[in-house]
Amino acid sequence: MTDHPEPPAPEGFVRHFRSSPLTDPWEPLYARRTPDAVITGMWTRQAHTNSRGIVHGGLITTLADNAMGQSC
């Protein structure tokens, strides 16, 4: 962790209601619940990127898997 202040939640989101050892290093995570789904959001940083500077596909896939599981 760094001494940087936590960024505000994206519009329409609140702090995520469930933690996981896998996603703990990516905190803060945010969530928005709809009648049909849980949408996960986060602010990305350089540590979340691959060698090209693009958000790593593994991070995207894991967040999608997490959101789908919580939406079921």
Short mmCIF file of the C-alpha atoms (twelve columns), coordinates in Angstrom:
data_MODEL
# 
_entry.id   MODEL 
# 
loop_
_atom_site.group_PDB 
_atom_site.id 
_atom_site.type_symbol 
_atom_site.label_atom_id 
_atom_site.label_alt_id 
_atom_site.label_comp_id 
_atom_site.label_asym_id 
_atom_site.label_seq_id 
_atom_site.Cartn_x 
_atom_site.Cartn_y 
_atom_site.Cartn_z 
_atom_site.pdbx_PDB_model_num 
ATOM 1  C CA . MET A 1  0.000   0.000   0.000   1 
ATOM 2  C CA . THR A 2  1.045   3.568   -0.517  1 
ATOM 3  C CA . ASP A 3  0.274   6.782   1.300   1 
ATOM 4  C CA . HIS A 4  -1.901  7.996   -1.576  1 
ATOM 5  C CA . PRO A 5  -5.448  8.971   -0.625  1 
ATOM 6  C CA . GLU A 6  -8.172  6.631   -1.802  1 
ATOM 7  C CA . PRO A 7  -9.811  7.879   -5.009  1 
ATOM 8  C CA . PRO A 8  -13.542 8.583   -4.926  1 
ATOM 9  C CA . ALA A 9  -15.916 5.847   -6.000  1 
ATOM 10 C CA . PRO A 10 -16.858 6.027   -9.679  1 
ATOM 11 C CA . GLU A 11 -20.266 7.610   -10.219 1 
ATOM 12 C CA . GLY A 12 -23.042 5.208   -9.212  1 
ATOM 13 C CA . PHE A 13 -20.688 2.862   -7.344  1 
ATOM 14 C CA . VAL A 14 -19.955 2.189   -3.655  1 
ATOM 15 C CA . ARG A 15 -17.109 0.327   -1.987  1 
ATOM 16 C CA . HIS A 16 -17.340 -3.331  -2.907  1 
ATOM 17 C CA . PHE A 17 -19.308 -5.336  -0.344  1 
ATOM 18 C CA . ARG A 18 -17.227 -8.515  -0.499  1 
ATOM 19 C CA . SER A 19 -13.504 -9.081  -0.218  1 
ATOM 20 C CA . SER A 20 -11.316 -11.909 -1.448  1 
ATOM 21 C CA . PRO A 21 -7.660  -12.783 -0.870  1 
ATOM 22 C CA . LEU A 22 -7.215  -12.712 -4.655  1 
ATOM 23 C CA . THR A 23 -8.618  -9.206  -5.111  1 
ATOM 24 C CA . ASP A 24 -7.292  -7.651  -1.875  1 
ATOM 25 C CA . PRO A 25 -4.162  -6.265  -3.611  1 
ATOM 26 C CA . TRP A 26 -6.405  -4.455  -6.117  1 
ATOM 27 C CA . GLU A 27 -8.385  -2.538  -3.496  1 
ATOM 28 C CA . PRO A 28 -10.201 -0.303  -3.483  1 
ATOM 29 C CA . LEU A 29 -12.779 -2.118  -5.582  1 
ATOM 30 C CA . TYR A 30 -16.242 -0.719  -6.160  1 
ATOM 31 C CA . ALA A 31 -19.591 -2.268  -7.013  1 
ATOM 32 C CA . ARG A 32 -22.934 -1.233  -8.393  1 
ATOM 33 C CA . ARG A 33 -25.896 -3.562  -7.956  1 
ATOM 34 C CA . THR A 34 -28.695 -3.700  -10.489 1 
ATOM 35 C CA . PRO A 35 -31.732 -5.987  -10.393 1 
ATOM 36 C CA . ASP A 36 -29.905 -8.400  -12.712 1 
ATOM 37 C CA . ALA A 37 -26.214 -8.022  -11.993 1 
ATOM 38 C CA . VAL A 38 -23.328 -6.853  -9.869  1 
ATOM 39 C CA . ILE A 39 -21.013 -4.525  -11.783 1 
ATOM 40 C CA . THR A 40 -17.462 -4.265  -10.506 1 
ATOM 41 C CA . GLY A 41 -15.362 -1.148  -10.954 1 
ATOM 42 C CA . MET A 42 -11.910 0.065   -10.035 1 
ATOM 43 C CA . TRP A 43 -9.442  2.802   -10.831 1 
ATOM 44 C CA . THR A 44 -6.440  1.277   -12.548 1 
ATOM 45 C CA . ARG A 45 -2.835  2.167   -11.861 1 
ATOM 46 C CA . GLN A 46 0.430   1.358   -13.563 1 
ATOM 47 C CA . ALA A 47 0.760   -1.768  -11.393 1 
ATOM 48 C CA . HIS A 48 -2.314  -3.174  -13.161 1 
ATOM 49 C CA . THR A 49 -0.808  -2.924  -16.644 1 
ATOM 50 C CA . ASN A 50 1.206   -5.194  -18.881 1 
ATOM 51 C CA . SER A 51 4.477   -4.306  -20.637 1 
ATOM 52 C CA . ARG A 52 2.531   -2.286  -23.237 1 
ATOM 53 C CA . GLY A 53 0.872   -0.134  -20.584 1 
ATOM 54 C CA . ILE A 54 -2.571  -1.687  -21.153 1 
ATOM 55 C CA . VAL A 55 -4.610  -3.128  -18.261 1 
ATOM 56 C CA . HIS A 56 -3.593  -6.780  -17.998 1 
ATOM 57 C CA . GLY A 57 -6.085  -9.248  -19.479 1 
ATOM 58 C CA . GLY A 58 -5.772  -11.484 -16.433 1 
ATOM 59 C CA . LEU A 59 -7.013  -8.650  -14.217 1 
ATOM 60 C CA . ILE A 60 -9.972  -7.983  -16.514 1 
ATOM 61 C CA . THR A 61 -10.852 -11.684 -16.706 1 
ATOM 62 C CA . THR A 62 -10.638 -12.148 -12.939 1 
ATOM 63 C CA . LEU A 63 -12.842 -9.133  -12.244 1 
ATOM 64 C CA . ALA A 64 -15.374 -10.367 -14.820 1 
ATOM 65 C CA . ASP A 65 -15.366 -13.842 -13.230 1 
ATOM 66 C CA . ASN A 66 -15.861 -12.283 -9.785  1 
ATOM 67 C CA . ALA A 67 -18.764 -10.110 -10.949 1 
ATOM 68 C CA . MET A 68 -20.450 -12.987 -12.779 1 
ATOM 69 C CA . GLY A 69 -20.223 -15.218 -9.715  1 
ATOM 70 C CA . GLN A 70 -21.777 -12.552 -7.502  1 
ATOM 71 C CA . SER A 71 -24.514 -11.894 -10.057 1 
ATOM 72 C CA . CYS A 72 -25.697 -15.512 -10.032 1 
# 
